[in-house]
PDB file of C-alpha atoms in Angstrom:
ATOM      1  CA  MET A   1       0.000   0.000   0.000  1.00  0.00           C
ATOM      2  CA  ARG A   2       2.754   2.387   0.958  1.00  0.00           C
ATOM      3  CA  GLY A   3       4.725   1.653  -2.219  1.00  0.00           C
ATOM      4  CA  SER A   4       1.745   2.500  -4.414  1.00  0.00           C
ATOM      5  CA  ARG A   5       1.246   5.776  -2.515  1.00  0.00           C
ATOM      6  CA  ASP A   6       4.926   6.659  -3.022  1.00  0.00           C
ATOM      7  CA  LEU A   7       4.645   5.797  -6.714  1.00  0.00           C
ATOM      8  CA  ALA A   8       1.534   7.971  -7.069  1.00  0.00           C
ATOM      9  CA  ARG A   9       3.316  10.885  -5.359  1.00  0.00           C
ATOM     10  CA  SER A  10       6.374  10.316  -7.547  1.00  0.00           C
ATOM     11  CA  LEU A  11       4.240  10.324 -10.711  1.00  0.00           C
ATOM     12  CA  THR A  12       2.495  13.533  -9.611  1.00  0.00           C
ATOM     13  CA  THR A  13       5.893  15.160  -9.098  1.00  0.00           C
ATOM     14  CA  LEU A  14       6.994  13.757 -12.440  1.00  0.00           C
ATOM     15  CA  LYS A  15       3.990  15.260 -14.256  1.00  0.00           C
ATOM     16  CA  ALA A  16       4.600  18.690 -12.702  1.00  0.00           C
ATOM     17  CA  ARG A  17       8.303  18.580 -13.563  1.00  0.00           C
ATOM     18  CA  TYR A  18       7.566  17.352 -17.079  1.00  0.00           C
ATOM     19  CA  LEU A  19       5.177  20.250 -17.687  1.00  0.00           C
ATOM     20  CA  ALA A  20       7.792  22.743 -16.463  1.00  0.00           C
ATOM     21  CA  ILE A  21      10.477  21.175 -18.669  1.00  0.00           C
ATOM     22  CA  ASN A  22       8.028  21.093 -21.568  1.00  0.00           C
ATOM     23  CA  PHE A  23       7.464  24.839 -21.171  1.00  0.00           C
ATOM     24  CA  ILE A  24      11.226  25.475 -21.133  1.00  0.00           C
ATOM     25  CA  GLY A  25      11.627  23.416 -24.298  1.00  0.00           C
ATOM     26  CA  LEU A  26       8.853  25.293 -26.071  1.00  0.00           C
ATOM     27  CA  ALA A  27      10.440  28.604 -25.042  1.00  0.00           C
ATOM     28  CA  MET A  28      13.758  27.439 -26.497  1.00  0.00           C
ATOM     29  CA  ILE A  29      12.021  26.452 -29.731  1.00  0.00           C
ATOM     30  CA  ALA A  30      10.418  29.898 -29.806  1.00  0.00           C
ATOM     31  CA  SER A  31      13.865  31.458 -29.463  1.00  0.00           C
ATOM     32  CA  VAL A  32      14.905  29.749 -32.704  1.00  0.00           C
ATOM     33  CA  PHE A  33      12.047  31.563 -34.433  1.00  0.00           C
ATOM     34  CA  ILE A  34      13.116  34.797 -32.751  1.00  0.00           C
ATOM     35  CA  TYR A  35      16.550  34.277 -34.323  1.00  0.00           C
ATOM     36  CA  ALA A  36      14.794  34.019 -37.698  1.00  0.00           C
ATOM     37  CA  GLY A  37      13.097  37.339 -36.966  1.00  0.00           C
ATOM     38  CA  VAL A  38      16.486  38.880 -36.143  1.00  0.00           C
ATOM     39  CA  VAL A  39      17.899  37.554 -39.424  1.00  0.00           C
ATOM     40  CA  GLU A  40      15.046  39.064 -41.406  1.00  0.00           C
ATOM     41  CA  LEU A  41      15.256  42.352 -39.517  1.00  0.00           C
ATOM     42  CA  ILE A  42      18.991  42.626 -40.199  1.00  0.00           C
ATOM     43  CA  LYS A  43      18.437  41.786 -43.877  1.00  0.00           C
ATOM     44  CA  TRP A  44      15.757  44.467 -44.112  1.00  0.00           C
ATOM     45  CA  GLN A  45      17.521  47.176 -42.096  1.00  0.00           C
ATOM     46  CA  MET A  46      20.970  46.690 -43.614  1.00  0.00           C
ATOM     47  CA  ALA A  47      20.042  45.720 -47.194  1.00  0.00           C
ATOM     48  CA  PRO A  48      22.045  44.522 -48.958  1.00  0.00           C
ATOM     49  CA  PHE A  49      23.572  42.698 -46.010  1.00  0.00           C
ATOM     50  CA  ALA A  50      26.868  40.996 -46.811  1.00  0.00           C
ATOM     51  CA  GLY A  51      27.862  40.017 -43.298  1.00  0.00           C
ATOM     52  CA  PHE A  52      29.945  41.783 -40.704  1.00  0.00           C
ATOM     53  CA  ALA A  53      33.141  39.977 -41.710  1.00  0.00           C
ATOM     54  CA  THR A  54      34.757  40.277 -45.100  1.00  0.00           C
ATOM     55  CA  LEU A  55      35.401  36.614 -45.797  1.00  0.00           C
ATOM     56  CA  ASP A  56      36.268  35.151 -49.151  1.00  0.00           C
ATOM     57  CA  PRO A  57      33.793  32.573 -50.507  1.00  0.00           C
ATOM     58  CA  GLY A  58      36.163  29.657 -49.859  1.00  0.00           C
ATOM     59  CA  THR A  59      36.426  30.547 -46.183  1.00  0.00           C
ATOM     60  CA  VAL A  60      32.650  30.873 -45.901  1.00  0.00           C
ATOM     61  CA  THR A  61      32.198  27.449 -47.492  1.00  0.00           C
ATOM     62  CA  LEU A  62      34.795  25.924 -45.173  1.00  0.00           C
ATOM     63  CA  LEU A  63      33.131  27.545 -42.167  1.00  0.00           C
ATOM     64  CA  LYS A  64      29.752  26.236 -43.270  1.00  0.00           C
ATOM     65  CA  TYR A  65      31.079  22.677 -43.475  1.00  0.00           C
ATOM     66  CA  VAL A  66      32.808  22.993 -40.108  1.00  0.00           C
ATOM     67  CA  PHE A  67      29.531  24.180 -38.570  1.00  0.00           C
ATOM     68  CA  LEU A  68      27.634  21.322 -40.242  1.00  0.00           C
ATOM     69  CA  ALA A  69      30.165  18.902 -38.767  1.00  0.00           C
ATOM     70  CA  LEU A  70      29.604  20.512 -35.365  1.00  0.00           C
ATOM     71  CA  ALA A  71      25.849  20.062 -35.807  1.00  0.00           C
ATOM     72  CA  ALA A  72      26.380  16.377 -36.619  1.00  0.00           C
ATOM     73  CA  ALA A  73      28.623  16.079 -33.563  1.00  0.00           C
ATOM     74  CA  GLN A  74      25.882  17.619 -31.438  1.00  0.00           C
ATOM     75  CA  PHE A  75      23.516  14.899 -32.614  1.00  0.00           C
ATOM     76  CA  VAL A  76      26.003  12.316 -31.357  1.00  0.00           C
ATOM     77  CA  ILE A  77      26.515  14.243 -28.114  1.00  0.00           C
ATOM     78  CA  ILE A  78      22.754  14.353 -27.488  1.00  0.00           C
ATOM     79  CA  LYS A  79      22.544  10.592 -27.977  1.00  0.00           C
ATOM     80  CA  ALA A  80      25.489  10.125 -25.592  1.00  0.00           C
ATOM     81  CA  VAL A  81      23.970  12.405 -22.947  1.00  0.00           C
ATOM     82  CA  GLN A  82      20.753  10.436 -23.092  1.00  0.00           C
ATOM     83  CA  LYS A  83      22.691   7.209 -22.535  1.00  0.00           C
ATOM     84  CA  ILE A  84      24.944   8.619 -19.797  1.00  0.00           C
ATOM     85  CA  LEU A  85      22.099  10.109 -17.744  1.00  0.00           C
ATOM     86  CA  PRO A  86      19.355   7.488 -18.098  1.00  0.00           C
ATOM     87  CA  ALA A  87      18.774   7.178 -14.338  1.00  0.00           C
ATOM     88  CA  PRO A  88      15.086   6.972 -13.515  1.00  0.00           C
ATOM     89  CA  SER A  89      15.035   9.996 -11.216  1.00  0.00           C
ATOM     90  CA  VAL A  90      13.003  13.085 -11.984  1.00  0.00           C
ATOM     91  CA  GLU A  91      16.062  15.288 -11.467  1.00  0.00           C
ATOM     92  CA  LYS A  92      18.205  13.365 -13.955  1.00  0.00           C
ATOM     93  CA  LEU A  93      15.402  13.283 -16.509  1.00  0.00           C
ATOM     94  CA  SER A  94      15.030  17.056 -16.157  1.00  0.00           C
ATOM     95  CA  LEU A  95      18.772  17.629 -16.414  1.00  0.00           C
ATOM     96  CA  THR A  96      19.005  15.461 -19.513  1.00  0.00           C
ATOM     97  CA  ALA A  97      16.123  17.330 -21.149  1.00  0.00           C
ATOM     98  CA  ILE A  98      17.644  20.763 -20.447  1.00  0.00           C
ATOM     99  CA  ILE A  99      21.044  19.705 -21.795  1.00  0.00           C
ATOM    100  CA  THR A 100      19.324  18.254 -24.855  1.00  0.00           C
ATOM    101  CA  PHE A 101      17.364  21.469 -25.447  1.00  0.00           C
ATOM    102  CA  ALA A 102      20.527  23.566 -25.180  1.00  0.00           C
ATOM    103  CA  LEU A 103      22.329  21.369 -27.706  1.00  0.00           C
ATOM    104  CA  CYS A 104      19.364  21.480 -30.083  1.00  0.00           C
ATOM    105  CA  GLU A 105      19.174  25.265 -29.894  1.00  0.00           C
ATOM    106  CA  SER A 106      22.918  25.705 -30.306  1.00  0.00           C
ATOM    107  CA  VAL A 107      22.642  24.382 -33.866  1.00  0.00           C
ATOM    108  CA  ALA A 108      20.481  27.389 -34.736  1.00  0.00           C
ATOM    109  CA  VAL A 109      23.024  29.653 -33.021  1.00  0.00           C
ATOM    110  CA  LEU A 110      25.696  28.255 -35.353  1.00  0.00           C
ATOM    111  CA  GLY A 111      23.523  29.266 -38.293  1.00  0.00           C
ATOM    112  CA  LEU A 112      22.986  32.719 -36.819  1.00  0.00           C
ATOM    113  CA  VAL A 113      26.745  33.183 -36.392  1.00  0.00           C
ATOM    114  CA  LEU A 114      27.330  32.066 -39.975  1.00  0.00           C
ATOM    115  CA  PHE A 115      24.695  34.521 -41.200  1.00  0.00           C
ATOM    116  CA  LEU A 116      26.203  37.377 -39.203  1.00  0.00           C
ATOM    117  CA  LEU A 117      29.658  36.602 -40.580  1.00  0.00           C
ATOM    118  CA  ALA A 118      28.774  35.942 -44.220  1.00  0.00           C
ATOM    119  CA  GLY A 119      25.342  37.508 -44.748  1.00  0.00           C
ATOM    120  CA  ASN A 120      23.603  34.569 -46.437  1.00  0.00           C
ATOM    121  CA  SER A 121      20.246  34.041 -44.753  1.00  0.00           C
ATOM    122  CA  MET A 122      19.843  30.615 -46.384  1.00  0.00           C
ATOM    123  CA  ASP A 123      22.777  29.416 -44.277  1.00  0.00           C
ATOM    124  CA  PHE A 124      20.849  30.367 -41.151  1.00  0.00           C
ATOM    125  CA  TYR A 125      17.666  28.687 -42.370  1.00  0.00           C
ATOM    126  CA  ILE A 126      19.510  25.433 -43.082  1.00  0.00           C
ATOM    127  CA  PHE A 127      20.761  25.354 -39.501  1.00  0.00           C
ATOM    128  CA  MET A 128      17.343  26.414 -38.222  1.00  0.00           C
ATOM    129  CA  VAL A 129      15.717  23.415 -39.927  1.00  0.00           C
ATOM    130  CA  ILE A 130      18.374  21.094 -38.506  1.00  0.00           C
ATOM    131  CA  SER A 131      17.818  22.589 -35.039  1.00  0.00           C
ATOM    132  CA  LEU A 132      14.048  22.177 -35.241  1.00  0.00           C
ATOM    133  CA  GLY A 133      14.567  18.623 -36.489  1.00  0.00           C
ATOM    134  CA  PHE A 134      16.690  17.898 -33.424  1.00  0.00           C
ATOM    135  CA  PHE A 135      13.989  19.346 -31.189  1.00  0.00           C
ATOM    136  CA  TYR A 136      11.443  17.113 -32.918  1.00  0.00           C
ATOM    137  CA  LEU A 137      13.567  13.999 -32.548  1.00  0.00           C
ATOM    138  CA  PHE A 138      14.700  14.568 -28.973  1.00  0.00           C
ATOM    139  CA  PHE A 139      11.795  16.393 -27.306  1.00  0.00           C
ATOM    140  CA  PRO A 140      10.958  14.363 -24.198  1.00  0.00           C
ATOM    141  CA  LYS A 141       7.752  12.343 -24.114  1.00  0.00           C
ATOM    142  CA  TYR A 142       5.893  11.916 -20.861  1.00  0.00           C
ATOM    143  CA  GLU A 143       5.266   8.222 -21.460  1.00  0.00           C
ATOM    144  CA  GLN A 144       9.012   7.594 -21.692  1.00  0.00           C
ATOM    145  CA  TRP A 145       9.620   9.526 -18.467  1.00  0.00           C
ATOM    146  CA  GLU A 146       6.874   7.580 -16.718  1.00  0.00           C
ATOM    147  CA  GLN A 147       8.325   4.249 -17.890  1.00  0.00           C
ATOM    148  CA  ARG A 148      11.771   5.194 -16.597  1.00  0.00           C
ATOM    149  CA  VAL A 149      10.428   6.254 -13.204  1.00  0.00           C
ATOM    150  CA  ARG A 150       8.338   3.088 -12.904  1.00  0.00           C
ATOM    151  CA  ALA A 151      11.350   0.980 -13.867  1.00  0.00           C
ATOM    152  CA  GLY A 152      13.375   2.610 -11.085  1.00  0.00           C
ATOM    153  CA  GLU A 153      10.755   2.055  -8.365  1.00  0.00           C
TER     154      GLU A 153
END
């Protein structure tokens, strides 16, 4: 009887924490769209915008590929973080989700940096799509959290 009461309390805490983490994740997704607004505002205010750095096209291409490699590495890092911190505690699940969100958003930041350096908005939008794809793939699901907590009880 006592174990079921503890589990019920744990699941109530889990639901509250999940909703808070969910809100944080949605706010971080919204920030990616805010970056898109900043890109468009800069393009409009500083037309024609060629970037703040005077880089030759070869350097821009190299930088783009380096940033794409970093984005691919972040995918691997997210997978590793989710394996390293799989403990069935609410705190570890929350920590893993926040780290995952930060890594997902950082891909869009790479695109924003590339845009600010080189001035090509399409570069930003490529990284934005990758970032949103990461959010889609790695956004936590309550059912998975519940299964992990139940498995740890």
